[in-house]
Amino acid sequence: VQLVESGGGMVQPGGSLRLSCAASGFSFSSYDMSWVRQAPGKGPEWVSGIKLRGQDTYYSDSVKGRFTIFRDNAKNTLYLQMNNQKPGDTALYYCARDLRQGRSGRSLYQMVLGYWGQGTQVTVSS
């Protein structure tokens, strides 16, 4: 299993970035996926999740209405579109995969994130 994030960088408040996560070594379309971030000195925060076919999504209250998670199963890639960014979005962003193959009846809240990428840094500052 390999997850490689890209697209991080520095952006001004109100700006936008799109993160990508290239997945390999497993059947990407069979797994629910997530984005998790960790700011300096803080614990990890589950930012967003998406079901294996994109039929359901989750967003934390801190990003709801500003971030959009989506996936392209044909390209084995997970995305996070981040708009109207705030300084509080500054963090290391990780792509993560559920340990178990996805099932339509299983809630995103039941994910167990067992595989993680190396992370990509996002800094929001003027």
Tab-separated table of N, CA and C in Angstrom:
chain	number	residue	atom	x	y	z
A	1	VAL	N	0.846	-1.185	0.000
A	1	VAL	CA	0.000	0.000	0.000
A	1	VAL	C	0.885	1.239	0.000
A	2	GLN	N	0.623	2.123	-0.941
A	2	GLN	CA	1.368	3.375	-0.986
A	2	GLN	C	0.399	4.526	-1.232
A	3	LEU	N	0.544	5.561	-0.418
A	3	LEU	CA	-0.268	6.770	-0.548
A	3	LEU	C	0.698	7.950	-0.598
A	4	VAL	N	0.627	8.724	-1.676
A	4	VAL	CA	1.560	9.829	-1.856
A	4	VAL	C	0.775	11.123	-2.066
A	5	GLU	N	0.870	12.013	-1.082
A	5	GLU	CA	0.171	13.295	-1.156
A	5	GLU	C	1.007	14.325	-1.903
A	6	SER	N	0.319	15.258	-2.517
A	6	SER	CA	0.974	16.392	-3.184
A	6	SER	C	0.003	17.560	-3.221
A	7	GLY	N	0.525	18.720	-3.579
A	7	GLY	CA	-0.324	19.891	-3.748
A	7	GLY	C	-0.285	20.888	-2.612
A	8	GLY	N	0.428	20.558	-1.539
A	8	GLY	CA	0.528	21.506	-0.439
A	8	GLY	C	1.390	22.697	-0.803
A	9	GLY	N	1.398	23.678	0.081
A	9	GLY	CA	2.193	24.876	-0.146
A	9	GLY	C	1.719	25.996	0.738
A	10	MET	N	2.144	27.194	0.393
A	10	MET	CA	1.746	28.365	1.155
A	10	MET	C	0.694	29.144	0.363
A	11	VAL	N	-0.323	29.597	1.066
A	11	VAL	CA	-1.407	30.340	0.440
A	11	VAL	C	-1.853	31.443	1.383
A	12	GLN	N	-2.329	32.530	0.841
A	12	GLN	CA	-2.843	33.623	1.658
A	12	GLN	C	-4.257	33.312	2.145
A	13	PRO	N	-4.661	33.902	3.249
A	13	PRO	CA	-6.054	33.722	3.704
A	13	PRO	C	-7.033	34.070	2.589
A	14	GLY	N	-8.045	33.229	2.442
A	14	GLY	CA	-9.015	33.406	1.374
A	14	GLY	C	-8.651	32.681	0.095
A	15	GLY	N	-7.438	32.160	0.042
A	15	GLY	CA	-6.976	31.470	-1.149
A	15	GLY	C	-7.421	30.018	-1.211
A	16	SER	N	-6.960	29.334	-2.256
A	16	SER	CA	-7.360	27.954	-2.495
A	16	SER	C	-6.154	27.075	-2.822
A	17	LEU	N	-6.272	25.832	-2.453
A	17	LEU	CA	-5.310	24.798	-2.825
A	17	LEU	C	-6.076	23.519	-3.091
A	18	ARG	N	-5.519	22.671	-3.927
A	18	ARG	CA	-6.082	21.332	-4.136
A	18	ARG	C	-5.012	20.313	-3.813
A	19	LEU	N	-5.304	19.461	-2.856
A	19	LEU	CA	-4.408	18.363	-2.508
A	19	LEU	C	-4.782	17.121	-3.316
A	20	SER	N	-3.777	16.342	-3.650
A	20	SER	CA	-3.982	15.068	-4.333
A	20	SER	C	-3.313	13.966	-3.542
A	21	CYS	N	-3.851	12.763	-3.661
A	21	CYS	CA	-3.263	11.580	-3.022
A	21	CYS	C	-3.274	10.459	-4.052
A	22	ALA	N	-2.100	10.105	-4.545
A	22	ALA	CA	-1.978	9.023	-5.511
A	22	ALA	C	-1.843	7.706	-4.762
A	23	ALA	N	-2.750	6.782	-5.048
A	23	ALA	CA	-2.780	5.500	-4.345
A	23	ALA	C	-2.274	4.383	-5.251
A	24	SER	N	-1.556	3.449	-4.667
A	24	SER	CA	-1.084	2.292	-5.423
A	24	SER	C	-0.904	1.107	-4.481
A	25	GLY	N	-0.842	-0.069	-5.068
A	25	GLY	CA	-0.613	-1.277	-4.284
A	25	GLY	C	-1.863	-1.934	-3.731
A	26	PHE	N	-3.030	-1.387	-4.073
A	26	PHE	CA	-4.287	-1.976	-3.644
A	26	PHE	C	-5.387	-1.515	-4.588
A	27	SER	N	-6.548	-2.128	-4.441
A	27	SER	CA	-7.686	-1.770	-5.275
A	27	SER	C	-8.357	-0.523	-4.710
A	28	PHE	N	-7.966	0.631	-5.224
A	28	PHE	CA	-8.389	1.921	-4.675
A	28	PHE	C	-9.901	2.037	-4.595
A	29	SER	N	-10.603	1.571	-5.609
A	29	SER	CA	-12.052	1.726	-5.660
A	29	SER	C	-12.792	0.869	-4.649
A	30	SER	N	-12.070	0.025	-3.908
A	30	SER	CA	-12.696	-0.861	-2.925
A	30	SER	C	-12.625	-0.319	-1.498
A	31	TYR	N	-12.053	0.869	-1.327
A	31	TYR	CA	-11.808	1.373	0.028
A	31	TYR	C	-12.343	2.781	0.233
A	32	ASP	N	-12.898	2.972	1.437
A	32	ASP	CA	-13.216	4.314	1.896
A	32	ASP	C	-11.904	5.029	2.220
A	33	MET	N	-11.890	6.345	1.992
A	33	MET	CA	-10.660	7.112	2.171
A	33	MET	C	-10.920	8.370	2.991
A	34	SER	N	-9.846	8.936	3.531
A	34	SER	CA	-9.978	10.118	4.374
A	34	SER	C	-8.808	11.064	4.211
A	35	TRP	N	-9.032	12.298	4.647
A	35	TRP	CA	-7.976	13.276	4.866
A	35	TRP	C	-7.956	13.609	6.363
A	36	VAL	N	-6.762	13.606	6.916
A	36	VAL	CA	-6.545	13.939	8.321
A	36	VAL	C	-5.452	14.997	8.378
A	37	ARG	N	-5.596	15.962	9.263
A	37	ARG	CA	-4.553	16.977	9.374
A	37	ARG	C	-4.070	17.080	10.815
A	38	GLN	N	-2.843	17.560	10.958
A	38	GLN	CA	-2.284	17.787	12.285
A	38	GLN	C	-1.527	19.096	12.289
A	39	ALA	N	-1.998	20.001	13.110
A	39	ALA	CA	-1.345	21.300	13.266
A	39	ALA	C	-0.256	21.199	14.324
A	40	PRO	N	0.727	22.085	14.285
A	40	PRO	CA	1.815	22.042	15.271
A	40	PRO	C	1.282	22.111	16.701
A	41	GLY	N	1.700	21.186	17.521
A	41	GLY	CA	1.304	21.186	18.923
A	41	GLY	C	-0.097	20.691	19.202
A	42	LYS	N	-0.779	20.185	18.175
A	42	LYS	CA	-2.146	19.696	18.348
A	42	LYS	C	-2.259	18.241	17.909
A	43	GLY	N	-3.334	17.606	18.320
A	43	GLY	CA	-3.586	16.236	17.901
A	43	GLY	C	-4.154	16.182	16.493
A	44	PRO	N	-4.223	15.012	15.919
A	44	PRO	CA	-4.777	14.869	14.570
A	44	PRO	C	-6.270	15.186	14.543
A	45	GLU	N	-6.699	15.735	13.427
A	45	GLU	CA	-8.106	16.064	13.221
A	45	GLU	C	-8.595	15.406	11.941
A	46	TRP	N	-9.655	14.619	12.048
A	46	TRP	CA	-10.285	14.025	10.875
A	46	TRP	C	-11.014	15.131	10.129
A	47	VAL	N	-10.520	15.465	8.971
A	47	VAL	CA	-11.038	16.593	8.212
A	47	VAL	C	-12.188	16.178	7.304
A	48	SER	N	-11.990	15.058	6.599
A	48	SER	CA	-12.981	14.662	5.595
A	48	SER	C	-12.830	13.199	5.250
A	49	GLY	N	-13.944	12.576	4.859
A	49	GLY	CA	-13.929	11.185	4.433
A	49	GLY	C	-14.869	10.980	3.260
A	50	ILE	N	-14.634	9.909	2.516
A	50	ILE	CA	-15.464	9.624	1.347
A	50	ILE	C	-15.603	8.123	1.175
A	51	LYS	N	-16.828	7.700	0.850
A	51	LYS	CA	-17.087	6.293	0.609
A	51	LYS	C	-16.417	5.838	-0.683
A	52	LEU	N	-16.308	4.531	-0.855
A	52	LEU	CA	-15.530	3.962	-1.943
A	52	LEU	C	-15.965	4.397	-3.330
A	53	ARG	N	-17.253	4.656	-3.517
A	53	ARG	CA	-17.725	5.127	-4.816
A	53	ARG	C	-18.142	6.595	-4.772
A	54	GLY	N	-17.791	7.261	-3.685
A	54	GLY	CA	-18.113	8.675	-3.541
A	54	GLY	C	-19.552	8.944	-3.190
A	55	GLN	N	-20.283	7.916	-2.765
A	55	GLN	CA	-21.713	8.072	-2.517
A	55	GLN	C	-22.035	8.757	-1.202
A	56	ASP	N	-21.052	8.967	-0.366
A	56	ASP	CA	-21.257	9.671	0.890
A	56	ASP	C	-19.954	10.344	1.289
A	57	THR	N	-20.082	11.480	1.946
A	57	THR	CA	-18.906	12.215	2.404
A	57	THR	C	-19.115	12.715	3.825
A	58	TYR	N	-17.998	13.033	4.458
A	58	TYR	CA	-18.008	13.614	5.814
A	58	TYR	C	-17.073	14.818	5.819
A	59	TYR	N	-17.471	15.850	6.559
A	59	TYR	CA	-16.609	17.013	6.776
A	59	TYR	C	-16.675	17.414	8.243
A	60	SER	N	-15.536	17.797	8.783
A	60	SER	CA	-15.542	18.350	10.126
A	60	SER	C	-16.204	19.729	10.083
A	61	ASP	N	-16.713	20.145	11.207
A	61	ASP	CA	-17.372	21.449	11.268
A	61	ASP	C	-16.422	22.581	10.875
A	62	SER	N	-15.144	22.400	11.141
A	62	SER	CA	-14.173	23.466	10.880
A	62	SER	C	-13.941	23.710	9.392
A	63	VAL	N	-14.294	22.743	8.543
A	63	VAL	CA	-14.032	22.908	7.107
A	63	VAL	C	-15.292	22.828	6.263
A	64	LYS	N	-16.407	22.493	6.883
A	64	LYS	CA	-17.656	22.315	6.138
A	64	LYS	C	-18.010	23.590	5.378
A	65	GLY	N	-18.351	23.437	4.113
A	65	GLY	CA	-18.690	24.582	3.283
A	65	GLY	C	-17.499	25.209	2.584
A	66	ARG	N	-16.292	24.829	2.980
A	66	ARG	CA	-15.087	25.395	2.358
A	66	ARG	C	-14.265	24.327	1.627
A	67	PHE	N	-14.268	23.114	2.146
A	67	PHE	CA	-13.485	22.025	1.554
A	67	PHE	C	-14.419	21.053	0.850
A	68	THR	N	-13.891	20.430	-0.209
A	68	THR	CA	-14.626	19.391	-0.928
A	68	THR	C	-13.706	18.208	-1.166
A	69	ILE	N	-14.161	17.034	-0.747
A	69	ILE	CA	-13.416	15.807	-1.000
A	69	ILE	C	-14.032	15.111	-2.207
A	70	PHE	N	-13.194	14.584	-3.070
A	70	PHE	CA	-13.700	13.793	-4.188
A	70	PHE	C	-12.609	12.831	-4.620
A	71	ARG	N	-13.001	11.888	-5.439
A	71	ARG	CA	-12.061	10.854	-5.866
A	71	ARG	C	-12.296	10.510	-7.323
A	72	ASP	N	-11.226	10.061	-7.962
A	72	ASP	CA	-11.290	9.558	-9.328
A	72	ASP	C	-10.794	8.124	-9.278
A	73	ASN	N	-11.710	7.176	-9.232
A	73	ASN	CA	-11.312	5.774	-9.093
A	73	ASN	C	-10.580	5.264	-10.332
A	74	ALA	N	-10.833	5.871	-11.471
A	74	ALA	CA	-10.124	5.459	-12.689
A	74	ALA	C	-8.653	5.853	-12.633
A	75	LYS	N	-8.357	6.917	-11.884
A	75	LYS	CA	-6.976	7.401	-11.761
A	75	LYS	C	-6.356	7.030	-10.420
A	76	ASN	N	-7.086	6.283	-9.593
A	76	ASN	CA	-6.574	5.891	-8.272
A	76	ASN	C	-6.104	7.102	-7.462
A	77	THR	N	-6.889	8.147	-7.485
A	77	THR	CA	-6.479	9.391	-6.842
A	77	THR	C	-7.609	9.978	-5.998
A	78	LEU	N	-7.221	10.439	-4.820
A	78	LEU	CA	-8.106	11.131	-3.889
A	78	LEU	C	-7.727	12.604	-3.895
A	79	TYR	N	-8.732	13.473	-3.760
A	79	TYR	CA	-8.486	14.913	-3.799
A	79	TYR	C	-9.131	15.612	-2.604
A	80	LEU	N	-8.590	16.783	-2.294
A	80	LEU	CA	-9.221	17.668	-1.321
A	80	LEU	C	-9.096	19.088	-1.861
A	81	GLN	N	-10.211	19.648	-2.285
A	81	GLN	CA	-10.243	21.026	-2.751
A	81	GLN	C	-10.508	21.926	-1.554
A	82	MET	N	-9.591	22.849	-1.302
A	82	MET	CA	-9.680	23.713	-0.127
A	82	MET	C	-9.848	25.159	-0.590
A	83	ASN	N	-10.983	25.736	-0.293
A	83	ASN	CA	-11.282	27.118	-0.673
A	83	ASN	C	-11.435	27.994	0.560
A	84	ASN	N	-11.324	29.296	0.349
A	84	ASN	CA	-11.498	30.265	1.432
A	84	ASN	C	-10.698	29.852	2.676
A	85	GLN	N	-9.441	29.609	2.445
A	85	GLN	CA	-8.621	29.065	3.529
A	85	GLN	C	-8.348	30.087	4.614
A	86	LYS	N	-8.168	29.548	5.833
A	86	LYS	CA	-7.951	30.373	7.010
A	86	LYS	C	-6.626	29.978	7.652
A	87	PRO	N	-6.045	30.867	8.452
A	87	PRO	CA	-4.787	30.505	9.137
A	87	PRO	C	-4.909	29.214	9.957
A	88	GLY	N	-6.092	28.953	10.478
A	88	GLY	CA	-6.309	27.729	11.255
A	88	GLY	C	-6.240	26.456	10.431
A	89	ASP	N	-6.200	26.571	9.121
A	89	ASP	CA	-6.048	25.404	8.247
A	89	ASP	C	-4.590	24.973	8.123
A	90	THR	N	-3.679	25.770	8.674
A	90	THR	CA	-2.264	25.435	8.607
A	90	THR	C	-2.002	24.125	9.341
A	91	ALA	N	-1.466	23.148	8.621
A	91	ALA	CA	-1.253	21.816	9.199
A	91	ALA	C	-0.546	20.932	8.178
A	92	LEU	N	-0.132	19.780	8.666
A	92	LEU	CA	0.344	18.710	7.784
A	92	LEU	C	-0.873	17.855	7.447
A	93	TYR	N	-1.145	17.692	6.170
A	93	TYR	CA	-2.329	16.970	5.714
A	93	TYR	C	-1.945	15.576	5.241
A	94	TYR	N	-2.658	14.593	5.786
A	94	TYR	CA	-2.396	13.195	5.451
A	94	TYR	C	-3.585	12.586	4.727
A	95	CYS	N	-3.281	11.770	3.761
A	95	CYS	CA	-4.259	10.895	3.116
A	95	CYS	C	-4.222	9.567	3.872
A	96	ALA	N	-5.370	8.965	4.103
A	96	ALA	CA	-5.398	7.730	4.868
A	96	ALA	C	-6.464	6.782	4.318
A	97	ARG	N	-6.190	5.489	4.466
A	97	ARG	CA	-7.095	4.460	3.961
A	97	ARG	C	-7.658	3.626	5.094
A	98	ASP	N	-8.904	3.223	4.945
A	98	ASP	CA	-9.517	2.306	5.898
A	98	ASP	C	-8.794	0.963	5.857
A	99	LEU	N	-8.689	0.313	7.012
A	99	LEU	CA	-8.071	-1.005	7.062
A	99	LEU	C	-8.879	-2.032	6.281
A	100	ARG	N	-10.196	-1.891	6.296
A	100	ARG	CA	-11.084	-2.898	5.722
A	100	ARG	C	-11.650	-2.418	4.382
A	101	GLN	N	-11.941	-3.344	3.520
A	101	GLN	CA	-12.603	-2.989	2.273
A	101	GLN	C	-13.956	-2.349	2.570
A	102	GLY	N	-14.305	-1.373	1.765
A	102	GLY	CA	-15.540	-0.644	1.995
A	102	GLY	C	-16.776	-1.493	1.758
A	103	ARG	N	-17.830	-1.166	2.497
A	103	ARG	CA	-19.135	-1.779	2.300
A	103	ARG	C	-20.166	-0.680	2.270
A	104	SER	N	-21.128	-0.814	1.386
A	104	SER	CA	-22.116	0.253	1.229
A	104	SER	C	-22.834	0.568	2.527
A	105	GLY	N	-23.058	-0.439	3.349
A	105	GLY	CA	-23.822	-0.228	4.568
A	105	GLY	C	-23.020	0.268	5.750
A	106	ARG	N	-21.716	0.397	5.592
A	106	ARG	CA	-20.874	0.802	6.716
A	106	ARG	C	-20.679	2.311	6.686
A	107	SER	N	-20.894	2.930	7.820
A	107	SER	CA	-20.775	4.380	7.924
A	107	SER	C	-19.315	4.825	7.861
A	108	LEU	N	-19.098	6.033	7.361
A	108	LEU	CA	-17.750	6.604	7.353
A	108	LEU	C	-17.199	6.725	8.774
A	109	TYR	N	-18.094	6.884	9.739
A	109	TYR	CA	-17.654	7.011	11.132
A	109	TYR	C	-17.023	5.715	11.659
A	110	GLN	N	-17.231	4.618	10.932
A	110	GLN	CA	-16.683	3.340	11.367
A	110	GLN	C	-15.324	3.038	10.738
A	111	MET	N	-14.771	3.987	9.991
A	111	MET	CA	-13.465	3.757	9.389
A	111	MET	C	-12.400	3.567	10.446
A	112	VAL	N	-11.474	2.669	10.163
A	112	VAL	CA	-10.263	2.493	10.956
A	112	VAL	C	-9.113	2.816	10.008
A	113	LEU	N	-8.465	3.931	10.247
A	113	LEU	CA	-7.450	4.418	9.310
A	113	LEU	C	-6.128	3.721	9.583
A	114	GLY	N	-5.831	2.729	8.758
A	114	GLY	CA	-4.670	1.892	9.021
A	114	GLY	C	-3.472	2.163	8.140
A	115	TYR	N	-3.665	2.909	7.046
A	115	TYR	CA	-2.561	3.221	6.138
A	115	TYR	C	-2.563	4.723	5.881
A	116	TRP	N	-1.374	5.312	5.983
A	116	TRP	CA	-1.231	6.760	5.875
A	116	TRP	C	-0.123	7.103	4.891
A	117	GLY	N	-0.281	8.264	4.249
A	117	GLY	CA	0.796	8.794	3.442
A	117	GLY	C	1.793	9.532	4.310
A	118	GLN	N	2.746	10.195	3.665
A	118	GLN	CA	3.794	10.901	4.409
A	118	GLN	C	3.377	12.327	4.768
A	119	GLY	N	2.299	12.797	4.160
A	119	GLY	CA	1.787	14.128	4.468
A	119	GLY	C	2.305	15.201	3.542
A	120	THR	N	1.503	16.256	3.412
A	120	THR	CA	1.900	17.431	2.638
A	120	THR	C	1.551	18.670	3.457
A	121	GLN	N	2.484	19.601	3.531
A	121	GLN	CA	2.321	20.761	4.402
A	121	GLN	C	1.486	21.843	3.718
A	122	VAL	N	0.521	22.360	4.455
A	122	VAL	CA	-0.282	23.508	4.009
A	122	VAL	C	-0.095	24.630	5.023
A	123	THR	N	0.303	25.781	4.530
A	123	THR	CA	0.500	26.945	5.391
A	123	THR	C	-0.345	28.096	4.852
A	124	VAL	N	-1.209	28.616	5.713
A	124	VAL	CA	-2.072	29.736	5.332
A	124	VAL	C	-1.620	30.956	6.118
A	125	SER	N	-1.063	31.911	5.403
A	125	SER	CA	-0.484	33.076	6.074
A	125	SER	C	-0.418	34.243	5.116
A	126	SER	N	-0.573	35.439	5.660
A	126	SER	CA	-0.431	36.639	4.848
A	126	SER	C	0.995	37.165	4.922
